[in-house]
Short mmCIF file of C-alpha atoms in Angstrom, two decimals:
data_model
loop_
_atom_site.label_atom_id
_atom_site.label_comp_id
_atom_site.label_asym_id
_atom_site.label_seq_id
_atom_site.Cartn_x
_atom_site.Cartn_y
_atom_site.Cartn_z
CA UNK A 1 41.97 61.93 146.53
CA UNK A 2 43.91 60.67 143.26
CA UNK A 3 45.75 63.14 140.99
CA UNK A 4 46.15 62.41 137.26
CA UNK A 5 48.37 64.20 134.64
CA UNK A 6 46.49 63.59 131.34
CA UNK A 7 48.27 64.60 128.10
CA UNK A 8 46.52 65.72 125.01
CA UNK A 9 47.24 66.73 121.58
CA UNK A 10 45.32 69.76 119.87
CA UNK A 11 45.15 71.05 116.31
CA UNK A 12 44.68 75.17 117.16
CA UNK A 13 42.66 76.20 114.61
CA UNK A 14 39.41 76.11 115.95
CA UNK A 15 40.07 77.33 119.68
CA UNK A 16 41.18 80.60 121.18
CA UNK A 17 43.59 79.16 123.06
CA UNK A 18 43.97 76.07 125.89
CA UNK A 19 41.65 78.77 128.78
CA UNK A 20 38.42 79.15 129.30
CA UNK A 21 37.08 82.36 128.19
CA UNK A 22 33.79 83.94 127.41
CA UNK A 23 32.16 84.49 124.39
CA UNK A 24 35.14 81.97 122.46
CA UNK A 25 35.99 78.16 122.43
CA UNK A 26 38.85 77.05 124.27
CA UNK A 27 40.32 73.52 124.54
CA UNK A 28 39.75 73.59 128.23
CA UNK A 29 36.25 74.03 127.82
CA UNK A 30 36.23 70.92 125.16
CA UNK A 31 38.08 68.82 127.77
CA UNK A 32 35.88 70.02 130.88
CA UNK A 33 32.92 68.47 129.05
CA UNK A 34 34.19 65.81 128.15
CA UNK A 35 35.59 64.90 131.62
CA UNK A 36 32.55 65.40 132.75
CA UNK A 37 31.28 62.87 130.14
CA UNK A 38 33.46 60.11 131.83
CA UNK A 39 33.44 60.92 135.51
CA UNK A 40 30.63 62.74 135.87
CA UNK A 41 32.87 65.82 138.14
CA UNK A 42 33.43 68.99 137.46
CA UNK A 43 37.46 69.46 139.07
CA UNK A 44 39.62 72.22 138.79
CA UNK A 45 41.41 71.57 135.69
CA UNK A 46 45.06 72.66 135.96
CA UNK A 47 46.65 72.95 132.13
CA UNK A 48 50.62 73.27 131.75
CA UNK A 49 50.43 76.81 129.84
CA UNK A 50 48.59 79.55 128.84
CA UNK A 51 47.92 79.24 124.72
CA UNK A 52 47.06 81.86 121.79
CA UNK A 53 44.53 81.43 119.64
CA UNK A 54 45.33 79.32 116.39
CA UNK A 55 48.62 77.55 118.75
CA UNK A 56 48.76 73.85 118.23
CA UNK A 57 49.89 71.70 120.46
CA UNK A 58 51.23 68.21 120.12
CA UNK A 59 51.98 67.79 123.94
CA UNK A 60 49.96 69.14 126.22
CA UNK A 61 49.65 68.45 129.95
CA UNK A 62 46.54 68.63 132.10
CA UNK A 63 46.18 67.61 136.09
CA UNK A 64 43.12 67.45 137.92
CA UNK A 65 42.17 65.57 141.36
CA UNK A 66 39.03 63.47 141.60
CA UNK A 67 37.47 60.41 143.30
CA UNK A 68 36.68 58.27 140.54
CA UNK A 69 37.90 54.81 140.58
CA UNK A 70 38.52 54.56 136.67
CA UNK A 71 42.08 53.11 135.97
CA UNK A 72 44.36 55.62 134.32
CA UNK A 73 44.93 53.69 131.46
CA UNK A 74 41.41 53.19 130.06
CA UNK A 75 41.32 57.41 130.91
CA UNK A 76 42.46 58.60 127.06
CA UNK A 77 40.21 56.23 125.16
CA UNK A 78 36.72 57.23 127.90
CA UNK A 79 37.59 61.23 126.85
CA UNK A 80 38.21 60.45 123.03
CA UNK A 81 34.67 59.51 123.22
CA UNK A 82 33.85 62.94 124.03
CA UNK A 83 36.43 65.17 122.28
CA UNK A 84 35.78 67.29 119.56
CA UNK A 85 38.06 65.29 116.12
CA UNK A 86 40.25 68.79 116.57
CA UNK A 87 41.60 67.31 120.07
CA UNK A 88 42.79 64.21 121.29
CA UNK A 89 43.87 62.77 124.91
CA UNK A 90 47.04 60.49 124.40
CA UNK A 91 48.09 59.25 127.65
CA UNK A 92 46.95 59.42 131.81
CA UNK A 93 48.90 58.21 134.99
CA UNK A 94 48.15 58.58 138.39
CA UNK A 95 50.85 61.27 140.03
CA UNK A 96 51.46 62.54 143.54
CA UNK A 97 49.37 64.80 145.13
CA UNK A 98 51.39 67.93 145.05
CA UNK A 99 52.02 67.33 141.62
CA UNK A 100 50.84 70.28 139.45
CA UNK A 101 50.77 70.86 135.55
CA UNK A 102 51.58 74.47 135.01
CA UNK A 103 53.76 74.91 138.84
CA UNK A 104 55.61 70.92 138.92
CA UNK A 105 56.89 71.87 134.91
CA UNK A 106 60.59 71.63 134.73
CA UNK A 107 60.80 73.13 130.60
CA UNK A 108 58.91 73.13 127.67
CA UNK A 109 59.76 72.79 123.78
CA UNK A 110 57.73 74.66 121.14
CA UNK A 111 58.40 74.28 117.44
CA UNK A 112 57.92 76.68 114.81
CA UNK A 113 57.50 75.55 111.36
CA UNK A 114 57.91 77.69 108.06
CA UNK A 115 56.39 76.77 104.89
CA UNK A 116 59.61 78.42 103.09
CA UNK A 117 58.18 78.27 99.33
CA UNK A 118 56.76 80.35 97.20
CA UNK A 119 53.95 78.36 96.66
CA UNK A 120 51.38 77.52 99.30
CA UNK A 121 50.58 74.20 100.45
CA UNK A 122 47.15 73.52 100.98
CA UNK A 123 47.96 70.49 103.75
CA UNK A 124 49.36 72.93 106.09
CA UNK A 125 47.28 75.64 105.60
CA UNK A 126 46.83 77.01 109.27
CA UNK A 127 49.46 74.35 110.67
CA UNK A 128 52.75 76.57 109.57
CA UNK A 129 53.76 80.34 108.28
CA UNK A 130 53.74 80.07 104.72
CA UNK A 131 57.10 82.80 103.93
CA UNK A 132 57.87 83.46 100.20
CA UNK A 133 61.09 85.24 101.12
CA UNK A 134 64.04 82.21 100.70
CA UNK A 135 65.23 81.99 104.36
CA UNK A 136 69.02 81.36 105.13
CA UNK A 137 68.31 79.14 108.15
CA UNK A 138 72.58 78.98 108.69
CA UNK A 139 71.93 82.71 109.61
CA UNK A 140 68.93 82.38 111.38
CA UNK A 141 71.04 79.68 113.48
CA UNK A 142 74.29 81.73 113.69
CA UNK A 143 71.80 84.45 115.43
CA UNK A 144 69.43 81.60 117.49
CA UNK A 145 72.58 80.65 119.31
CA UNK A 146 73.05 84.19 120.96
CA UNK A 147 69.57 82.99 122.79
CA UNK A 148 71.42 80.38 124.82
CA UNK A 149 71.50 80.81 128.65
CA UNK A 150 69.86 82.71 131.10
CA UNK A 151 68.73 86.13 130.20
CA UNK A 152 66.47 88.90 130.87
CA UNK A 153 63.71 88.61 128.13
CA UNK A 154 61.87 91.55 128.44
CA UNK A 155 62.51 92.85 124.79
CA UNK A 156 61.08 89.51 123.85
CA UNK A 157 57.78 89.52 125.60
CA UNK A 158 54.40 91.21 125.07
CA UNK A 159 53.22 93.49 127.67
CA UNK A 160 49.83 91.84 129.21
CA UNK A 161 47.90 93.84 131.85
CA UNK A 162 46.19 90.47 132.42
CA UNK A 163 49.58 89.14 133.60
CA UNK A 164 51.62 88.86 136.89
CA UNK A 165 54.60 91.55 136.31
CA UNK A 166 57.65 89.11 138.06
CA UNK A 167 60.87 88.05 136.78
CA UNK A 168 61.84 88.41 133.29
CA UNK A 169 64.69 86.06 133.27
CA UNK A 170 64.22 82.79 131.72
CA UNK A 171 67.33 79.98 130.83
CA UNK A 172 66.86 78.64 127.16
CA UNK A 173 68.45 75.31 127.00
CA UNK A 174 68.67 74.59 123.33
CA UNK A 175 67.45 76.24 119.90
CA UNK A 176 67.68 75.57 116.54
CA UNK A 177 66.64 76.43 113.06
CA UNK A 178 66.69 73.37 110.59
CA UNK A 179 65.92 73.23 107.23
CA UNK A 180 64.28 70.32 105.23
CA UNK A 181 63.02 70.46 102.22
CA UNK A 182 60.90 73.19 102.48
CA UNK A 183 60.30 73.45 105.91
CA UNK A 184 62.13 75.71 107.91
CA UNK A 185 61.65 73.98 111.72
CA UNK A 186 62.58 76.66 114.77
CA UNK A 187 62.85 74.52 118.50
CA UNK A 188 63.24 76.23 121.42
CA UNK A 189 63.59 74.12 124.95
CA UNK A 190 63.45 77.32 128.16
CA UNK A 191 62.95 76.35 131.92
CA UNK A 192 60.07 78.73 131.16
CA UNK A 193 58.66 81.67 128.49
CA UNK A 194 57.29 84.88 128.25
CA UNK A 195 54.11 85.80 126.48
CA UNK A 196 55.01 85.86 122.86
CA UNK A 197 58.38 84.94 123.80
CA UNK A 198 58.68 82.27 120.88
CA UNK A 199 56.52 83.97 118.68
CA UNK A 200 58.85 87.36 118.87
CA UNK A 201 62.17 85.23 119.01
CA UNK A 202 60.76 84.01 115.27
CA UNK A 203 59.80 87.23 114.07
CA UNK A 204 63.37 88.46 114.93
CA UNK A 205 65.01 85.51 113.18
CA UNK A 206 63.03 86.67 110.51
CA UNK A 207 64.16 89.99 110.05
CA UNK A 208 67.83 88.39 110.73
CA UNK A 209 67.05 86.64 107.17
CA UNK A 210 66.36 89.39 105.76
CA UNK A 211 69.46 91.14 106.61
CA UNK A 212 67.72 94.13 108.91
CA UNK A 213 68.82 92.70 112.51
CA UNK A 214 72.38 91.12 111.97
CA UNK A 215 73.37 88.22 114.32
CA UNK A 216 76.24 90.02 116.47
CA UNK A 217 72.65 92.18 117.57
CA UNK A 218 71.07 89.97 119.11
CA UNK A 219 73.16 90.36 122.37
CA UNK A 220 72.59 93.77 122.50
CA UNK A 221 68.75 93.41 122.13
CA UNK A 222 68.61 91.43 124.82
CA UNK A 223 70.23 93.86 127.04
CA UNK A 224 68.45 96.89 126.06
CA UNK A 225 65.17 95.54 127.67
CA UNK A 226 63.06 97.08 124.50
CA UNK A 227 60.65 95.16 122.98
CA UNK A 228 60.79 97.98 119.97
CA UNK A 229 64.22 96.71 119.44
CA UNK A 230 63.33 93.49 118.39
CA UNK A 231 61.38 92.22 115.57
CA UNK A 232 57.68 91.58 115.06
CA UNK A 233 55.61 88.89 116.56
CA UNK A 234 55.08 85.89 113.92
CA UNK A 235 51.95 84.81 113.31
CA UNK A 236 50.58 82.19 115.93
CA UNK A 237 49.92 79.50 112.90
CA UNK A 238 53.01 78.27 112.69
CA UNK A 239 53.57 77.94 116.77
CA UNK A 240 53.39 74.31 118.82
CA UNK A 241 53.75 73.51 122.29
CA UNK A 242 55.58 70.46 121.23
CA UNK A 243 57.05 68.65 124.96
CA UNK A 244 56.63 69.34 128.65
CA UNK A 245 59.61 68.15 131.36
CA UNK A 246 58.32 67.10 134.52
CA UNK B 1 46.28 78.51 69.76
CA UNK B 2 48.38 77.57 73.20
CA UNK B 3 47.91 74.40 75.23
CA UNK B 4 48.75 75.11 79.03
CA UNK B 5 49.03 71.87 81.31
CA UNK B 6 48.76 73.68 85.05
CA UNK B 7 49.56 71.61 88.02
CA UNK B 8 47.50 71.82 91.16
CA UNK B 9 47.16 69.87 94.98
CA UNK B 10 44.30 70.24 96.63
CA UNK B 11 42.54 69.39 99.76
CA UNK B 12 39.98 67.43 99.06
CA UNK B 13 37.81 67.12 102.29
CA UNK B 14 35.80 70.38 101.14
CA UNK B 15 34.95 68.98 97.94
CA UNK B 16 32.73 66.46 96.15
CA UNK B 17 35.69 65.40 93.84
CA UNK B 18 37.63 67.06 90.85
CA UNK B 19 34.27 66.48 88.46
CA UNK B 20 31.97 69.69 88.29
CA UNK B 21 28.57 68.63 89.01
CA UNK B 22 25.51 70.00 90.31
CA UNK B 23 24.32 70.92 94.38
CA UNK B 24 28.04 69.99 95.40
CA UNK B 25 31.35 72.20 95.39
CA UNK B 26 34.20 70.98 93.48
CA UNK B 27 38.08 71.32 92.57
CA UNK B 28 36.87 71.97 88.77
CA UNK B 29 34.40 74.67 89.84
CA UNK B 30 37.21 76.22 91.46
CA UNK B 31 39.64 76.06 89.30
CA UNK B 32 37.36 77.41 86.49
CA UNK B 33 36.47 80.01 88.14
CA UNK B 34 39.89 81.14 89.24
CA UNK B 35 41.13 80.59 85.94
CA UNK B 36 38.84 83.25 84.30
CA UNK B 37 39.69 85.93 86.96
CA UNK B 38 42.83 85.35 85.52
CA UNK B 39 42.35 85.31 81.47
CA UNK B 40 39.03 86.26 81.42
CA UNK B 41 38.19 83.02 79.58
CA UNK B 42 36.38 80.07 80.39
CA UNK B 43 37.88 77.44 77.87
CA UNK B 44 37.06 73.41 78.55
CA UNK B 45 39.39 72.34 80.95
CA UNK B 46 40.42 68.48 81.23
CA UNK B 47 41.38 67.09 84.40
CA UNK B 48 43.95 64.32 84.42
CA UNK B 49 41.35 61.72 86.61
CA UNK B 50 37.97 61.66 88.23
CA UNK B 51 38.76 62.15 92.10
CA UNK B 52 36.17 61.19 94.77
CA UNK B 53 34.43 63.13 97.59
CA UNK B 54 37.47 63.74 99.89
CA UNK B 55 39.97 62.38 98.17
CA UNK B 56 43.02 64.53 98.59
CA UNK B 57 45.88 65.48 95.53
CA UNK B 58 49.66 65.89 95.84
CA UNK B 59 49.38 66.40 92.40
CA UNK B 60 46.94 66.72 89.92
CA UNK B 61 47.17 67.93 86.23
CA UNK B 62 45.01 70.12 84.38
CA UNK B 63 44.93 71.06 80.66
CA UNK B 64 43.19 73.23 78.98
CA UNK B 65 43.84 75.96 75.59
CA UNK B 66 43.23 79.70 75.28
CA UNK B 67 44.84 82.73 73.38
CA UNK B 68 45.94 84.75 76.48
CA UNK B 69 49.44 85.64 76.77
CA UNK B 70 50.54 85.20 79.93
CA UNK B 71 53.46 83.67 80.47
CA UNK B 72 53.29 79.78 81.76
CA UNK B 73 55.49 80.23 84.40
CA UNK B 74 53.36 83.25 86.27
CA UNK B 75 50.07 81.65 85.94
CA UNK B 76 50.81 79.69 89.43
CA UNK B 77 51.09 83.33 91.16
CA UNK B 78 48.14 84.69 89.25
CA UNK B 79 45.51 81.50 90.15
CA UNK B 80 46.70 80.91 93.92
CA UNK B 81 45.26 84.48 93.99
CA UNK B 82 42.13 83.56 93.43
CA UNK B 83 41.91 79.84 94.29
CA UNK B 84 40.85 78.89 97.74
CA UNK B 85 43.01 78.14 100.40
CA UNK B 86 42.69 74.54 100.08
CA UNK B 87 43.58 74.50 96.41
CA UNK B 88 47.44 75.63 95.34
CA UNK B 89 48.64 75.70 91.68
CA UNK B 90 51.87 74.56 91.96
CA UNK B 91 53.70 74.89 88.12
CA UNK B 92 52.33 75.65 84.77
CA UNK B 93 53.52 74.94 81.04
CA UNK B 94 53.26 75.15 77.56
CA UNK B 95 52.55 71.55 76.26
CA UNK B 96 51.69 70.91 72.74
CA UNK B 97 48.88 71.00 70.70
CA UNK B 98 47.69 67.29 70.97
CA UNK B 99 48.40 66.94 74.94
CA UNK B 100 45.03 65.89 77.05
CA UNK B 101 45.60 66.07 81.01
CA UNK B 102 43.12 62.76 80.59
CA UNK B 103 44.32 60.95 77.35
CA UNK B 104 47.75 61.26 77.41
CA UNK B 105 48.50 60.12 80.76
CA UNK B 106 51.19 57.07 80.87
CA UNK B 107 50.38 56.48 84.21
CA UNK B 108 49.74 57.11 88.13
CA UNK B 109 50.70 56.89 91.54
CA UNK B 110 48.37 56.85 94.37
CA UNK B 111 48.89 56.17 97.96
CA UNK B 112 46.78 55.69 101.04
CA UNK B 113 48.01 57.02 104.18
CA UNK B 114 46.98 54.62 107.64
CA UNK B 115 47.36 56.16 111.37
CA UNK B 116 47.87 53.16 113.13
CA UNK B 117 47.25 54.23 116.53
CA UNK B 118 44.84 53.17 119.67
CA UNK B 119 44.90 57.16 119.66
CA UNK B 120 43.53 59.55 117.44
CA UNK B 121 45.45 62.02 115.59
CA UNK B 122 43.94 65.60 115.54
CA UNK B 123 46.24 66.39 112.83
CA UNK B 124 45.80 63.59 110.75
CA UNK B 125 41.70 64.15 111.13
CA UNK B 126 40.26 63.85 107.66
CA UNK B 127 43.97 63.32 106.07
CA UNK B 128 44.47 59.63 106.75
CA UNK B 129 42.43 56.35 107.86
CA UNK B 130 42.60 55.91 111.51
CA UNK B 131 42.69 52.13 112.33
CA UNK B 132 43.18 50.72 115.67
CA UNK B 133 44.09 47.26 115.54
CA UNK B 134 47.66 46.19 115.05
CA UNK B 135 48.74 46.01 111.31
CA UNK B 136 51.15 43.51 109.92
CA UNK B 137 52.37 45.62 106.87
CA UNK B 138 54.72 42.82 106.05
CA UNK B 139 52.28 40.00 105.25
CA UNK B 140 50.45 43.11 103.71
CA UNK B 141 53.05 43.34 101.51
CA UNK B 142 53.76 39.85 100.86
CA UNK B 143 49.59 40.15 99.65
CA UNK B 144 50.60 43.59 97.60
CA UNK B 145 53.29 41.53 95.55
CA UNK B 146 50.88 39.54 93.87
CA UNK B 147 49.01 42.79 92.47
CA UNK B 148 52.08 43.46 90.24
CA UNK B 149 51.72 43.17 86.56
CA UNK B 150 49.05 43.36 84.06
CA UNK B 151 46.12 41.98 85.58
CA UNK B 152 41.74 42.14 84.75
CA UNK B 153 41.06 44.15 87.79
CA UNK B 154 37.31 43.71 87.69
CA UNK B 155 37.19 42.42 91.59
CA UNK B 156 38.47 45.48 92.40
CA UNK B 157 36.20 47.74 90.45
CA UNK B 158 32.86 49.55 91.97
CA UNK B 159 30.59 49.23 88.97
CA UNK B 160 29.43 52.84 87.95
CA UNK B 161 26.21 53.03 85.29
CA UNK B 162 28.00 56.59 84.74
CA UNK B 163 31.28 55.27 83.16
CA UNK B 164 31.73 53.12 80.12
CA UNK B 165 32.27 49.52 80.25
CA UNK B 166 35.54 48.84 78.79
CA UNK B 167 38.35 46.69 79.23
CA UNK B 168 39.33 46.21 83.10
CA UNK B 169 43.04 45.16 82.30
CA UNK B 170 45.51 47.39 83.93
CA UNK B 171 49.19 47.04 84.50
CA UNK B 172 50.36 47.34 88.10
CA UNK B 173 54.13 48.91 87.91
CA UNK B 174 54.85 49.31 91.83
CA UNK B 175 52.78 48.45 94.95
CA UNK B 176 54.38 48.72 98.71
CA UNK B 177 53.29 48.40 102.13
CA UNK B 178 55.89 51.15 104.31
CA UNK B 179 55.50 51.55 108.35
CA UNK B 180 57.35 54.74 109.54
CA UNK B 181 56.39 54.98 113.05
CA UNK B 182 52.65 54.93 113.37
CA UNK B 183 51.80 55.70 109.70
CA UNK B 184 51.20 52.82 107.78
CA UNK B 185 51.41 54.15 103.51
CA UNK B 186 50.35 51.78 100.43
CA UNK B 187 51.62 53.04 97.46
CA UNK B 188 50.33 52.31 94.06
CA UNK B 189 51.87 53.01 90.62
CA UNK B 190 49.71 51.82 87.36
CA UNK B 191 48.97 52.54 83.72
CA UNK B 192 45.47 53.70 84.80
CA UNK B 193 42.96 52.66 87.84
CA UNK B 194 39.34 51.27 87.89
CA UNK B 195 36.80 53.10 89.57
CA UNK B 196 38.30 52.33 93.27
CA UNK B 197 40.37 50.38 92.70
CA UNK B 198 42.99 51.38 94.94
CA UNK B 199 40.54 52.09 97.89
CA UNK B 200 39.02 48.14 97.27
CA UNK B 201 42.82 47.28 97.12
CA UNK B 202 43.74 48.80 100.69
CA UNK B 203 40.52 47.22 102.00
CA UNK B 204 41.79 43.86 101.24
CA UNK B 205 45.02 44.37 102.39
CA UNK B 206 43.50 45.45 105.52
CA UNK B 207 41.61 41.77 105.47
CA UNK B 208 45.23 40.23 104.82
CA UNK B 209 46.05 42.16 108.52
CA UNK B 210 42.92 40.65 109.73
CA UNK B 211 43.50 37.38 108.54
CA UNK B 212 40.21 36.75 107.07
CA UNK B 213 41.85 36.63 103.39
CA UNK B 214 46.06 34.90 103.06
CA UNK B 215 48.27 36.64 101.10
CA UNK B 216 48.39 33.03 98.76
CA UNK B 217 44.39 33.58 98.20
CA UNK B 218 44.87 36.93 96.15
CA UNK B 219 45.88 35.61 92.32
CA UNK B 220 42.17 33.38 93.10
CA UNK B 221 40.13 36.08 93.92
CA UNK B 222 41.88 38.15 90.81
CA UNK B 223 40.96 35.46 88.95
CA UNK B 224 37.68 35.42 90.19
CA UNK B 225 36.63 38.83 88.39
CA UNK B 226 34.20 38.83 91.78
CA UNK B 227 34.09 41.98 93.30
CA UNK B 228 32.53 39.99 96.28
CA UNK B 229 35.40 38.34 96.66
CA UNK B 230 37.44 41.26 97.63
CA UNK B 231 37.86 43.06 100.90
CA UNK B 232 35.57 46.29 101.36
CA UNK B 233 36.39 49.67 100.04
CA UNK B 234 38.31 51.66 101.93
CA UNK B 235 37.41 55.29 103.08
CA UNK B 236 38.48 58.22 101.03
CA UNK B 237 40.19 60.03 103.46
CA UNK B 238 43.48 58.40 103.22
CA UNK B 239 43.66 58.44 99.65
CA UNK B 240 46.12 60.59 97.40
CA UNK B 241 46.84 61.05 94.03
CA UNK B 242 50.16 61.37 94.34
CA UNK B 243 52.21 61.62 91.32
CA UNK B 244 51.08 61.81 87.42
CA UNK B 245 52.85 60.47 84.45
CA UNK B 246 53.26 61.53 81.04
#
């Protein structure tokens, strides 16, 4: 049985996120059809991560087992025949068997961008947060930095009842806010994140801006466990699942 | 009575062009009717260029004159509240009384944006021409070079029983061929452009890549004034007005 790691790209917008749900369209569903389209099976599709609606994602990682005989290579170009324009398969290999998309994942990256202007821009309407508010990304860095290293990120995480409780801790390896132009870029590389956990981490660098969370708080956010302490969840727009480490 | 030049970008994969016409949405339609929510007026409003069906606008002027008082600089603010999403104003001004968007124009810069990719871009999808095959942007350019200077452009002119036959000279000030990555850009800066011209110029320069026209054969098919000499016209979706000149 052959195992292959396909990676996609996906503008959010149209999809409630990467799983299959009822009553909504998901990119899963999208790339279950077409799959089916080229190798005529139905596998268990394994993706990389969970996504919100409206998250983009210019890496994405899927695995799957089949029989098919069709070389990995010529894989992208059969399911782009089949994709909706809104998502786009980039690149298959063959991996080993226990190889697994979501459980073999070493890290992921995820951008944020912020239109910082106070004028929209009708070219990334729906592809980043449009914030009027002049943002001093030197703060926002100052406070990004108290991220670093392993903590318990339970005051940056939404509660899911759909969700596993386990461990809280996860070990972010580098983040950044950069400024060009008029883009405001936030990267954050973990071993692993919460639900929301990029999307709150924002929001809070956010309200750092604005002067109500200074950045000598952040430590003691993080250690109070209190999701109330921290600030608001940003809007998923902005939000893309930008690399996976294997 | 003022004389307000208002500067907009749009979108233009929702619309059938700037031009208001009937059975189709447009930018002008838009515009006019944002503009009277606004000052409650709905004066003749001149748009600096006819734009085709999907044809997309960094920047696009607008003129038009009316008695209200608001002041130039917070008419931006006031339209984007009633403009769609995929129109912005951008900046607003008092110009005087003689100024046309249209007449007064000095000149114009378009380009024409390439993904030049075996793979599909999601996010590109209706904001650039997706072309598979290798392109040599250098012997492109070496092609370009010859466009420069004042020139009758008639091989590179869709004849239109809606516009007026006129002279077909125009004066090419700056044409490049740029790769960065897997975008491939032509960039075109003139006194004024034929009805598309620059989309019938990027489909020849796309024969150049091919090899079915030389770089050496484009002052002959100038010469020509033989639109059937020319390459094909390209698709709209990689085309933008990008900068306007008075």
């Amino acid at each position: 049985m052959r195992n292959i790691l396909t990676t996609i790209r996906y503008d959010g917008r149209s999809y409630h996120g990467w799983q299959v749900q009822e009553n909504a369209d998901s990119v899963q569903a999208r790339f279950q059809e077409a799959l089916y389209r080229v190798i005529g099976e139905q596998p268990d599709i394994k993706g990389c991560s969970r996504t919100d609606a409206g998250v983009h994602a210019n890496m994405y990682c899927v695995s799957f087992r089949t029989e098919h005989t069709i070389p990995a290579d010529r894989l992208p170009l059969a399911l782009n025949r089949f994709l909706p324009r809104s998502i786009a398969a980039v690149s298959a290999a063959d991996v080993p068997e226990d190889f697994h998309a979501r459980y073999s994942c070493r890290g992921k990256e995820y951008i944020y961008k912020i239109l910082n202007s106070p004028v929209r821009d009708p070219f990334l309407d729906g592809y980043a947060l449009h914030y009027w508010q002049r943002l001093d990304h030197n703060k926002m860095n100052e406070a990004a930095a108290h991220f670093l290293g392993c903590h318990d990120f339970t005051s940056f995480c939404t509660s899911d009842p759909h969700r596993k409780k386990g461990d809280f801790h996860r070990t972010v390896k580098n983040i950044s806010v950069t400024r060009s132009g008029e883009l405001v870029t936030v990267t954050i590389e973990a071993d692993g994140f919460l639900y929301n956990m990029v999307r709150i981490i924002v929001g809070t660098l956010l309200y750092v801006s604005q002067g109500r969370i200074q950045p000598a708080e952040i430590p003691g956010i993080i250690d109070s466990l209190d999701r109330k302490k921290a600030g608001p969840t940003a809007p998923p727009e902005g939000l893309y699942l930008n690399r996976v480490f294997y």
